[in-house]
């Protein structure tokens, strides 16, 4: 079977491979959106846009594929050249999403019959000298270049080659701007300006001109700095800034006059300097002493001077020479001391300048990092509309029916009445408990009920987070009606002793039954029904209770589905400290007050034709709002320590009030599309959410003792 193979070379998917049958995939989308065909990591692949690019098949040629840039922020590069709009892909092409972003190799399996080899990259500085060839009969024929070749010699692109078709290229831009035709590294090529230079082709397609775009460090051609612009020739050496990256400008095929003539040297125009003749003297020590000694010796020879006179003259000359040498050495020592002092002073001044420059660089780096962090955060922001589109399919509708049973007999328990009123007893601890019985009697009411709620997928294999009071209501409090309290009198007869108001009661904590009064019997909750329905779907999927928190209103349930479930993205635990009043939020869920949508269908089963089947289709409600207040069980004091203070529980108070019963367990998103809490309670004026920190604790296995 013919297929497309994408081999990831770098990024979060490095060394991974994914394939697509050619006749089954009309489009491959690339981006950080979780719905993309190839979805990149939100944190590690931050050069990739949410919807970055796509690969589509040419409708006229089944084996030709087109790569299109979907208006990405950082661009799309094929074989290191940024594309504009769309470009055909060939077997072996290297695709990069954004400057410094992840790369992959586009391949066909099996490969095409004729696959051109990749251009061999060479270092021109190590290349062998060019062999001169005598021009043949066709040397004077006009040769039009078909493409421009730029061979990089130094800098971040050293030993790389980029080509541009002549007929399709009117301008080639250079700079550190990611949008430049040849984009340099922002850190390593720091002599290059953001928009440094450009090469333009003239209207007659007979030549190319290099223009300096007012760069800071200038443009050099063959070692000479240009002013404004200069015509380019085959083989010219271009450098961007003194000491900056260099490249060779080449035309393929080269023009007939590409080889420059050898410059002839005319010796008549540069005669060699005449040699200076030195006059030799017989006495070297000093001019004065030598002349004196010579003249004296001559005179003495003429007059017959004796030996003693000559020795005296020689001794005098030696003493004067020693005195001159001492003076010269002293002068040299003084000069060395002065030079050393100058260097020490200059060194101190240089150290001060280096320290000041280092501080400025560090400050600029910190500001740049802060700016980059701010830009990245702005790129990740999502509107409520985008959040609903991305995660409505991960938000589920939950239906529950339950009852309280006697563990000893397995029978359901009923709340007994006394003369038509609910009956209660008081435990030794002073708590009011309903009188329970395993037999249904007149006016007795079963302990249990039915309700609905919301939840959201957190794993691909079907784990779903919701509230404890939704998934396991017997572990949450129930409101009991007003009634009467019973006691045994002295005759061991039941009598009503006082009226009891409406109050809260936790079913699973109840240990009282009717017969005999006060006998402890363990009880437990059981599901008659626990079903999950995904958004805009009619299929009810049975679920099972996986885990229940004993501290917070959080529970974990599980459904089994053959297909993978798209999970939501949970905010990290560190975000718990970052949530502040006023932060924007979005709530998804299924409030009971929202009008229902119904689907009517008739059975097509021949063995069970049945009648019309009407089911309600859950459609999630999107409720935007903000964090109104952050309630914590601990507070950080001014001294830095943590002290307990008393509050109902750790919660986020919300301004999202268009919800209500049925929305319990729904996800609360921040403006980056991450779940920061679970909606759990509220009324028309105020609502609350459990921080996701406590839900993530329920999903993990952590020791509470060291």
XYZ file of C-alpha atoms in Angstrom:
706
model
C 0.000 0.000 0.000
C 1.350 3.424 -0.952
C 1.628 5.838 1.977
C 3.029 9.128 3.248
C 5.633 8.844 6.023
C 6.442 11.750 8.366
C 9.699 11.167 10.280
C 10.126 13.662 13.139
C 13.734 14.873 13.480
C 13.469 17.359 16.385
C 11.008 18.785 18.901
C 8.757 16.879 21.315
C 8.129 14.164 18.696
C 11.820 13.596 17.825
C 12.566 10.047 16.559
C 8.858 9.292 16.092
C 7.324 8.219 12.783
C 3.727 8.391 11.555
C 2.321 7.163 8.232
C -0.879 7.833 6.258
C -2.300 5.783 3.328
C -2.204 7.992 0.225
C -5.758 7.182 -0.891
C -7.347 7.724 2.556
C -5.921 11.044 3.778
C -7.017 14.124 1.801
C -5.522 16.502 4.413
C -2.925 16.390 7.233
C -3.177 19.324 9.662
C -0.151 20.448 11.732
C -0.317 22.559 14.913
C -0.601 22.695 18.697
C -4.390 22.362 18.569
C -5.343 19.042 20.146
C -7.621 18.380 17.143
C -4.738 18.544 14.620
C -3.794 15.403 12.687
C -0.238 15.911 13.986
C -0.671 17.683 17.354
C 2.487 19.201 18.881
C 3.198 19.734 22.589
C 1.736 23.008 23.952
C 4.769 23.750 26.152
C 7.821 22.249 24.400
C 6.905 23.179 20.795
C 6.112 26.857 21.489
C 7.348 27.981 18.037
C 4.346 26.182 16.502
C 1.028 28.053 16.141
C -2.302 26.507 17.171
C -3.168 25.924 13.469
C 0.232 26.203 11.747
C 0.139 24.409 8.372
C -1.507 21.640 6.370
C -0.545 19.066 3.732
C -3.159 18.386 1.018
C -3.206 16.162 -2.043
C -3.290 17.838 -5.483
C -6.780 17.086 -6.886
C -5.348 16.756 -10.417
C -2.358 14.583 -9.489
C -2.936 11.935 -6.848
C 0.746 11.584 -5.929
C 1.548 15.287 -5.641
C 1.158 16.939 -2.230
C 0.992 20.643 -1.377
C 2.270 22.249 1.878
C 0.345 25.415 2.874
C 1.215 27.981 5.607
C -2.057 28.767 7.476
C -0.939 32.284 8.457
C 1.391 31.004 11.199
C 3.228 33.463 13.432
C 6.735 32.018 12.881
C 6.480 30.731 9.292
C 7.039 27.414 7.505
C 10.440 26.409 6.077
C 11.186 23.780 3.404
C 14.851 22.817 3.091
C 15.684 25.924 5.223
C 13.872 28.374 2.906
C 10.714 30.095 4.166
C 7.698 29.503 1.927
C 5.107 32.093 0.961
C 1.605 30.612 0.817
C 1.928 27.098 -0.651
C 4.632 24.923 -2.205
C 4.787 21.359 -3.618
C 6.472 18.713 -1.431
C 8.933 16.144 -2.761
C 10.299 12.923 -1.330
C 13.046 13.741 1.205
C 12.092 17.403 1.810
C 12.897 18.738 5.316
C 10.000 20.772 6.784
C 10.438 23.057 9.824
C 7.536 24.748 11.642
C 8.839 28.140 12.806
C 12.415 29.339 13.249
C 14.056 26.909 15.684
C 10.843 24.851 15.735
C 10.360 21.084 15.231
C 11.520 19.497 11.965
C 10.354 16.431 10.054
C 11.223 14.617 6.839
C 8.449 14.182 4.251
C 8.784 10.804 2.522
C 6.861 8.591 0.112
C 6.708 4.825 0.646
C 7.691 3.350 -1.743
C 9.882 6.276 -2.882
C 9.511 7.644 -6.440
C 11.488 5.879 -9.160
C 13.777 8.870 -9.699
C 14.740 10.630 -6.492
C 17.283 13.444 -6.945
C 20.172 13.433 -4.525
C 20.316 16.227 -1.966
C 22.774 18.994 -2.815
C 26.159 18.215 -1.265
C 27.179 21.055 1.033
C 30.866 22.052 0.838
C 33.143 24.553 2.533
C 34.446 26.820 -0.234
C 37.475 27.680 1.877
C 38.638 24.058 1.669
C 37.713 23.533 -1.990
C 40.398 22.735 -4.577
C 41.482 25.587 -6.887
C 39.334 26.025 -9.982
C 40.819 24.471 -13.128
C 40.993 26.942 -16.038
C 39.395 25.666 -19.298
C 40.109 27.164 -22.666
C 36.936 28.574 -24.286
C 35.569 26.494 -27.166
C 33.589 27.542 -30.249
C 30.454 28.241 -28.222
C 32.166 30.407 -25.630
C 30.648 33.596 -27.001
C 27.042 32.272 -26.920
C 24.836 34.013 -24.368
C 24.082 31.797 -21.309
C 21.179 32.812 -19.103
C 21.447 31.708 -15.431
C 18.590 29.510 -14.240
C 19.021 29.984 -10.509
C 20.842 31.954 -7.806
C 23.001 29.967 -5.350
C 24.018 31.384 -1.980
C 26.813 29.360 -0.336
C 27.292 30.280 3.312
C 30.928 30.264 4.428
C 30.751 31.475 8.053
C 28.172 32.214 10.758
C 25.274 30.052 11.950
C 24.594 28.857 8.378
C 28.201 27.864 7.570
C 28.489 25.121 4.896
C 24.817 25.473 3.923
C 23.507 26.271 0.430
C 20.245 27.999 -0.553
C 18.917 28.259 -4.123
C 16.353 30.613 -5.715
C 14.921 30.172 -9.262
C 15.816 33.243 -11.356
C 12.467 33.459 -13.175
C 10.484 33.320 -9.916
C 12.722 35.540 -7.792
C 12.559 39.324 -7.848
C 13.975 39.976 -4.368
C 15.991 38.071 -1.714
C 15.998 39.654 1.751
C 18.628 39.115 4.482
C 18.360 39.752 8.225
C 17.518 38.356 11.643
C 13.800 38.871 11.048
C 12.160 35.392 10.817
C 10.257 36.663 7.755
C 13.462 37.318 5.788
C 14.191 35.100 2.752
C 17.511 34.214 4.422
C 16.898 34.474 8.182
C 19.955 34.512 10.452
C 20.204 33.292 14.058
C 19.233 36.074 16.490
C 21.923 35.098 19.044
C 24.902 33.801 17.032
C 24.717 36.287 14.113
C 24.473 39.433 16.258
C 26.256 41.683 13.720
C 23.289 41.246 11.358
C 20.452 43.791 11.621
C 16.785 42.733 11.663
C 16.421 43.941 8.041
C 20.028 44.145 6.850
C 20.160 43.948 3.036
C 18.343 42.783 -0.080
C 19.245 41.466 -3.536
C 16.977 42.668 -6.349
C 16.792 41.477 -9.982
C 16.487 44.204 -12.639
C 13.468 44.358 -14.935
C 15.402 42.977 -17.951
C 16.576 39.941 -15.896
C 20.172 40.709 -16.889
C 21.671 41.424 -13.487
C 21.326 41.591 -9.724
C 21.857 44.522 -7.363
C 22.776 44.329 -3.641
C 21.257 47.102 -1.466
C 22.180 48.040 2.133
C 18.897 48.643 4.077
C 20.522 51.170 6.475
C 22.078 48.345 8.506
C 23.989 49.167 11.692
C 27.255 47.389 10.742
C 27.252 47.764 6.944
C 27.504 45.402 3.951
C 30.839 44.332 2.435
C 31.454 42.939 -1.083
C 34.880 41.379 -1.697
C 36.185 43.081 1.472
C 35.051 46.620 0.589
C 32.081 48.306 2.322
C 29.376 49.378 -0.133
C 27.422 52.623 -0.076
C 23.716 52.207 -0.738
C 23.955 49.583 -3.528
C 26.300 47.739 -5.868
C 25.934 45.401 -8.876
C 26.637 41.750 -8.051
C 28.688 39.356 -10.183
C 29.123 35.624 -10.171
C 31.567 34.630 -7.396
C 31.293 37.839 -5.309
C 31.957 37.421 -1.564
C 29.296 39.142 0.609
C 29.690 39.861 4.348
C 27.014 41.322 6.665
C 28.827 43.513 9.178
C 32.547 43.495 10.008
C 33.302 40.019 11.326
C 29.733 38.889 10.458
C 28.550 35.907 8.383
C 29.895 35.545 4.835
C 28.435 33.943 1.719
C 29.320 33.531 -1.960
C 26.917 34.816 -4.639
C 26.790 32.316 -7.542
C 24.781 31.961 -10.764
C 23.937 28.540 -12.198
C 24.958 28.076 -14.944
C 27.617 30.777 -14.615
C 27.771 33.467 -17.329
C 30.376 33.189 -20.068
C 32.427 36.056 -18.602
C 32.352 34.689 -15.066
C 36.162 34.138 -14.942
C 37.908 37.455 -14.360
C 41.047 38.308 -16.362
C 44.382 38.204 -14.569
C 45.574 41.714 -13.623
C 48.850 42.552 -15.354
C 51.539 44.246 -13.295
C 53.552 47.083 -14.909
C 56.905 47.446 -13.074
C 57.344 50.911 -14.588
C 54.389 52.197 -12.588
C 55.803 50.999 -9.265
C 59.624 51.161 -9.345
C 61.351 49.483 -6.435
C 62.738 51.759 -3.707
C 66.420 52.586 -4.014
C 68.751 50.888 -1.591
C 70.198 53.245 0.988
C 73.979 52.935 1.264
C 75.399 53.025 4.826
C 78.728 54.781 5.595
C 81.104 52.628 7.642
C 83.303 54.271 10.339
C 86.318 52.838 12.070
C 85.297 53.871 15.608
C 81.813 52.885 16.890
C 81.466 54.007 20.539
C 80.474 57.679 20.064
C 80.938 60.229 17.344
C 82.739 62.699 19.612
C 84.973 60.169 21.349
C 85.810 58.365 18.099
C 86.741 61.496 16.226
C 88.818 62.759 19.141
C 90.692 59.487 19.456
C 91.262 59.193 15.713
C 92.507 62.761 15.279
C 94.705 62.492 18.384
C 96.187 59.217 17.207
C 96.865 60.718 13.790
C 98.394 63.793 15.276
C 100.399 61.711 17.676
C 101.661 59.574 14.840
C 102.698 62.700 13.023
C 104.339 64.216 16.055
C 105.643 60.966 17.616
C 103.283 60.742 20.700
C 104.376 58.150 23.286
C 102.686 54.977 24.561
C 101.434 56.477 27.869
C 99.541 59.228 26.103
C 97.715 56.714 23.898
C 96.738 54.503 26.923
C 95.391 57.571 28.774
C 93.205 58.508 25.791
C 91.791 54.942 25.566
C 90.946 54.842 29.333
C 89.176 58.210 29.102
C 87.097 56.996 26.143
C 86.006 53.798 28.043
C 84.897 55.799 31.108
C 82.752 58.123 28.972
C 81.167 55.058 27.255
C 80.268 53.460 30.630
C 78.704 56.740 31.802
C 76.563 56.936 28.618
C 75.414 53.295 29.058
C 74.280 53.968 32.648
C 72.264 56.964 31.483
C 70.604 54.905 28.729
C 69.630 52.085 31.165
C 68.191 54.597 33.667
C 66.124 56.210 30.923
C 64.807 52.824 29.809
C 63.789 51.898 33.391
C 61.965 55.208 33.790
C 60.162 54.642 30.483
C 59.111 51.109 31.569
C 57.727 52.476 34.849
C 55.713 55.148 33.036
C 54.312 52.614 30.535
C 53.411 50.190 33.346
C 51.572 52.952 35.194
C 49.613 53.842 32.073
C 48.606 50.198 31.536
C 47.498 49.812 35.182
C 45.339 52.941 34.916
C 43.861 51.846 31.586
C 43.221 48.346 32.988
C 41.220 49.726 35.900
C 39.168 51.915 33.594
C 38.597 48.942 31.255
C 37.430 46.764 34.174
C 34.917 49.425 35.151
C 33.613 49.633 31.596
C 33.365 45.822 31.371
C 31.405 45.680 34.628
C 29.019 48.408 33.431
C 28.570 46.707 30.051
C 27.953 43.326 31.733
C 25.259 44.853 33.930
C 23.583 46.425 30.896
C 23.696 43.117 28.997
C 22.173 41.241 31.943
C 19.414 43.840 32.265
C 18.685 43.667 28.532
C 18.624 39.864 28.667
C 16.190 39.868 31.599
C 13.934 42.336 29.789
C 14.093 40.237 26.604
C 13.172 37.063 28.511
C 10.265 38.843 30.209
C 9.044 40.142 26.843
C 9.327 36.682 25.269
C 7.384 35.164 28.177
C 4.656 37.793 27.798
C 4.406 37.235 24.030
C 4.168 33.461 24.508
C 1.428 33.849 27.123
C -0.547 36.112 24.758
C -0.213 33.545 21.966
C -1.756 30.849 24.205
C -4.867 32.846 25.204
C -8.246 31.340 24.232
C -11.727 32.876 24.095
C -14.789 31.106 25.595
C -15.833 30.293 22.016
C -12.494 28.580 21.311
C -12.608 26.690 24.623
C -16.138 25.427 23.881
C -15.093 24.319 20.399
C -12.043 22.487 21.744
C -13.478 20.778 24.851
C -17.280 20.443 24.570
C -16.673 16.907 23.298
C -14.722 16.135 26.477
C -17.516 17.371 28.805
C -20.012 14.604 29.696
C -23.582 14.338 31.023
C -23.962 11.983 34.049
C -27.241 10.296 35.191
C -27.411 8.639 38.617
C -29.938 6.517 40.565
C -28.963 5.153 43.993
C -30.169 3.605 47.238
C -28.926 2.903 50.771
C -28.754 -0.798 51.759
C -28.185 -2.857 54.893
C -24.857 -4.613 54.317
C -25.843 -7.568 56.483
C -28.967 -8.443 54.469
C -28.397 -6.552 51.227
C -31.901 -5.098 51.533
C -32.711 -1.459 50.731
C -33.425 0.763 53.731
C -36.525 2.903 54.328
C -37.142 5.925 56.542
C -39.910 4.865 58.980
C -42.718 7.232 59.944
C -44.552 7.745 63.257
C -48.172 8.706 62.977
C -47.533 9.952 59.434
C -44.421 11.975 60.333
C -40.768 11.020 59.669
C -39.319 9.383 62.784
C -35.899 10.166 64.289
C -33.765 9.067 67.258
C -30.799 10.728 68.950
C -27.450 8.909 69.140
C -25.296 8.878 72.283
C -23.194 11.564 70.572
C -26.259 13.770 70.280
C -26.755 13.399 66.514
C -30.228 13.033 65.022
C -30.625 9.906 62.863
C -33.659 8.690 60.916
C -35.285 5.461 62.083
C -34.401 2.961 59.343
C -36.033 -0.332 58.444
C -35.396 -2.964 55.789
C -39.146 -3.507 55.273
C -41.314 -1.061 53.380
C -44.121 0.101 55.668
C -46.967 2.529 55.427
C -45.736 6.082 54.862
C -42.078 4.881 54.872
C -39.772 6.472 52.295
C -36.828 4.691 50.585
C -33.407 6.201 51.208
C -32.029 7.100 47.769
C -32.972 9.051 44.660
C -32.104 10.090 41.115
C -30.313 13.141 39.711
C -27.977 14.319 36.934
C -24.638 16.116 36.841
C -21.631 16.956 34.689
C -18.055 15.729 34.355
C -15.046 15.875 32.024
C -12.572 13.367 30.581
C -9.028 13.479 31.974
C -7.465 10.471 30.188
C -7.795 8.894 26.764
C -8.888 5.563 28.274
C -12.096 6.913 29.822
C -11.394 8.270 33.322
C -13.769 11.151 34.158
C -13.665 13.701 37.008
C -16.868 14.908 38.666
C -18.200 15.872 42.117
C -18.485 13.423 44.987
C -22.108 14.434 45.571
C -22.844 13.560 41.892
C -21.112 10.154 41.640
C -21.513 8.946 45.254
C -24.417 10.911 46.805
C -24.577 8.682 49.904
C -21.180 10.120 50.893
C -22.546 13.685 50.701
C -25.160 15.244 52.941
C -28.907 14.876 52.254
C -31.615 17.235 53.527
C -34.136 15.330 55.709
C -37.680 16.653 56.278
C -39.070 17.839 59.626
C -40.522 15.081 61.896
C -40.611 13.803 65.478
C -37.983 12.301 67.779
C -38.801 8.992 69.489
C -37.659 7.509 72.813
C -38.395 4.373 74.836
C -40.351 5.169 78.022
C -40.094 3.231 81.269
C -42.496 0.648 79.850
C -40.170 0.157 76.852
C -42.759 1.752 74.595
C -41.912 4.175 71.753
C -43.201 7.666 72.364
C -42.725 10.964 70.543
C -40.864 13.424 72.757
C -40.166 16.462 70.503
C -40.531 17.888 67.026
C -37.453 17.799 64.785
C -36.773 20.548 62.144
C -35.361 19.978 58.669
C -31.646 19.123 58.913
C -28.622 17.645 57.153
C -27.722 13.941 57.313
C -24.892 11.831 55.818
C -26.427 8.465 54.787
C -23.256 6.368 54.757
C -22.401 7.510 58.287
C -25.745 6.259 59.667
C -25.502 3.259 62.019
C -29.068 3.179 63.443
C -31.959 0.921 62.563
C -35.414 0.417 64.032
C -35.255 -2.982 65.700
C -34.140 -3.015 68.389
C -33.866 0.735 68.853
C -30.213 1.803 69.048
C -28.701 -1.367 67.600
C -25.780 -0.530 65.254
C -25.934 -1.965 61.756
C -23.524 -0.979 58.952
C -25.038 0.559 55.834
C -23.678 1.436 52.369
C -24.744 3.149 49.159
C -25.276 1.351 45.840
C -25.944 2.491 42.274
C -29.035 1.370 40.430
C -27.805 3.462 37.506
C -24.588 5.321 36.686
C -24.448 6.288 32.998
C -22.390 8.746 30.958
C -23.403 10.457 27.692
C -20.972 12.500 25.598
C -21.987 15.868 24.136
C -24.495 15.810 21.255
C -24.781 12.014 21.543
C -27.730 9.730 22.342
C -25.748 6.660 23.482
C -25.759 6.058 27.270
C -22.517 4.342 28.393
C -22.466 2.467 31.753
C -19.839 3.787 34.164
C -18.343 2.559 37.408
C -17.140 4.407 40.487
C -13.314 4.419 40.583
C -12.281 6.702 43.469
C -13.938 9.086 45.924
C -12.160 11.800 47.934
C -12.805 11.734 51.671
C -11.817 15.425 52.027
C -13.133 17.291 48.987
C -16.180 17.204 46.709
C -14.298 15.239 44.036
C -14.795 11.747 42.564
C -13.389 9.728 39.663
C -15.531 7.450 37.482
C -14.586 5.237 34.509
C -16.221 4.297 31.199
C -14.974 1.683 28.732
C -14.998 2.774 25.082
C -13.263 1.133 22.101
C -12.151 4.510 20.746
C -9.835 6.901 22.572
C -11.471 9.799 24.417
C -10.122 13.336 23.966
C -9.036 14.513 27.449
C -9.048 18.062 28.768
C -5.789 19.805 29.716
C -5.388 20.146 33.489
C -3.544 23.149 34.904
C -0.386 22.271 36.890
C -0.603 22.255 40.683
C 1.597 25.368 40.751
C -1.268 27.314 39.152
C -3.185 27.024 42.456
C -0.995 29.803 43.882
C -1.333 31.926 40.719
C -5.161 32.179 40.611
C -6.279 35.706 41.508
C -9.643 37.489 41.813
C -10.588 38.957 38.440
C -9.009 36.167 36.359
C -11.326 35.258 33.420
C -12.901 31.759 33.420
C -15.219 29.623 31.261
C -17.571 26.939 32.698
C -18.919 24.013 30.655
C -21.710 21.705 31.855
C -25.345 20.632 31.676
C -27.495 22.774 34.023
C -30.946 21.292 34.587
C -32.683 24.581 33.837
C -31.354 24.545 30.272
C -34.027 23.382 27.753
C -33.470 19.812 26.599
C -33.027 18.636 23.020
C -34.797 15.365 22.148
C -34.179 12.746 19.457
C -36.933 10.444 18.214
C -35.929 7.246 16.465
C -37.565 3.958 15.591
C -35.932 0.581 16.188
C -34.621 -1.112 13.036
C -34.097 -4.444 14.807
C -36.264 -7.129 13.108
C -36.410 -9.172 16.316
C -37.434 -6.201 18.450
C -39.247 -3.703 16.224
C -40.672 -1.756 19.164
C -42.117 1.680 18.796
C -40.779 5.207 18.697
C -37.814 5.711 21.039
C -37.375 9.261 22.378
C -34.181 10.222 24.184
C -32.785 13.587 25.235
C -29.505 14.709 23.648
C -27.163 16.551 26.045
C -25.870 19.844 24.634
C -23.327 21.622 26.891
C -23.873 25.174 28.112
C -20.979 27.675 27.918
C -20.862 30.180 30.797
C -18.096 32.849 30.854
C -17.239 34.730 34.037
C -14.342 35.454 36.363
C -12.853 34.518 39.732
C -14.708 36.600 42.308
C -12.836 35.446 45.407
C -10.207 32.884 46.397
C -10.970 30.989 49.632
C -8.109 29.011 51.170
C -7.755 26.840 54.270
C -4.325 28.370 54.997
C -2.978 31.887 54.743
C 0.610 33.093 54.242
C 1.529 35.660 56.887
C 3.768 38.694 56.363
C 6.638 36.780 58.006
C 6.435 34.083 55.317
C 4.939 31.293 57.471
C 1.612 29.542 56.879
C -1.153 29.680 59.501
C -4.539 27.974 59.494
C -7.607 30.104 59.395
C -11.163 28.842 59.375
C -13.232 28.695 56.188
C -15.768 26.272 54.746
C -13.181 24.750 52.349
C -10.611 25.667 49.740
C -12.731 27.063 46.899
C -12.926 29.556 44.065
C -15.931 31.862 44.291
C -17.141 32.547 40.742
C -19.158 35.218 38.968
C -20.512 32.611 36.506
C -24.148 32.454 37.687
C -25.975 31.207 34.564
C -25.524 27.610 35.717
C -27.369 25.726 38.469
C -28.145 22.118 39.515
C -26.910 19.685 36.889
C -23.769 21.723 36.219
C -22.078 20.173 39.278
C -18.833 18.450 38.277
C -18.376 20.551 35.111
C -14.911 21.895 34.212
C -13.854 25.480 34.975
C -11.243 26.688 32.434
C -8.777 29.583 32.610
C -8.136 31.768 29.541
C -5.391 29.388 28.348
C -7.817 26.485 27.970
C -6.627 24.658 31.118
C -8.985 23.229 33.764
C -8.379 25.013 37.068
C -11.398 23.701 39.017
C -14.652 21.712 39.221
C -17.962 23.563 39.517
C -19.721 22.181 42.633
C -22.291 24.497 44.212
C -24.182 27.728 43.788
C -27.406 29.669 43.536
C -28.631 32.441 41.203
C -26.301 34.970 42.868
C -23.120 33.070 43.770
C -21.286 29.903 42.634
C -18.202 27.916 43.690
C -15.547 25.580 42.268
C -13.141 23.045 43.808
C -9.497 23.790 42.810
C -8.120 21.212 40.352
C -5.224 20.628 42.748
C -7.418 18.355 44.885
C -8.741 16.455 41.880
C -5.184 15.756 40.685
C -4.334 14.420 44.155
C -7.205 11.929 43.755
C -5.771 10.770 40.392
C -2.356 9.991 41.890
C -1.065 7.444 44.401
C 0.803 9.336 47.111
C 1.950 8.207 50.530
C 0.651 10.255 53.465
C 3.340 8.899 55.825
C 7.098 9.048 55.305
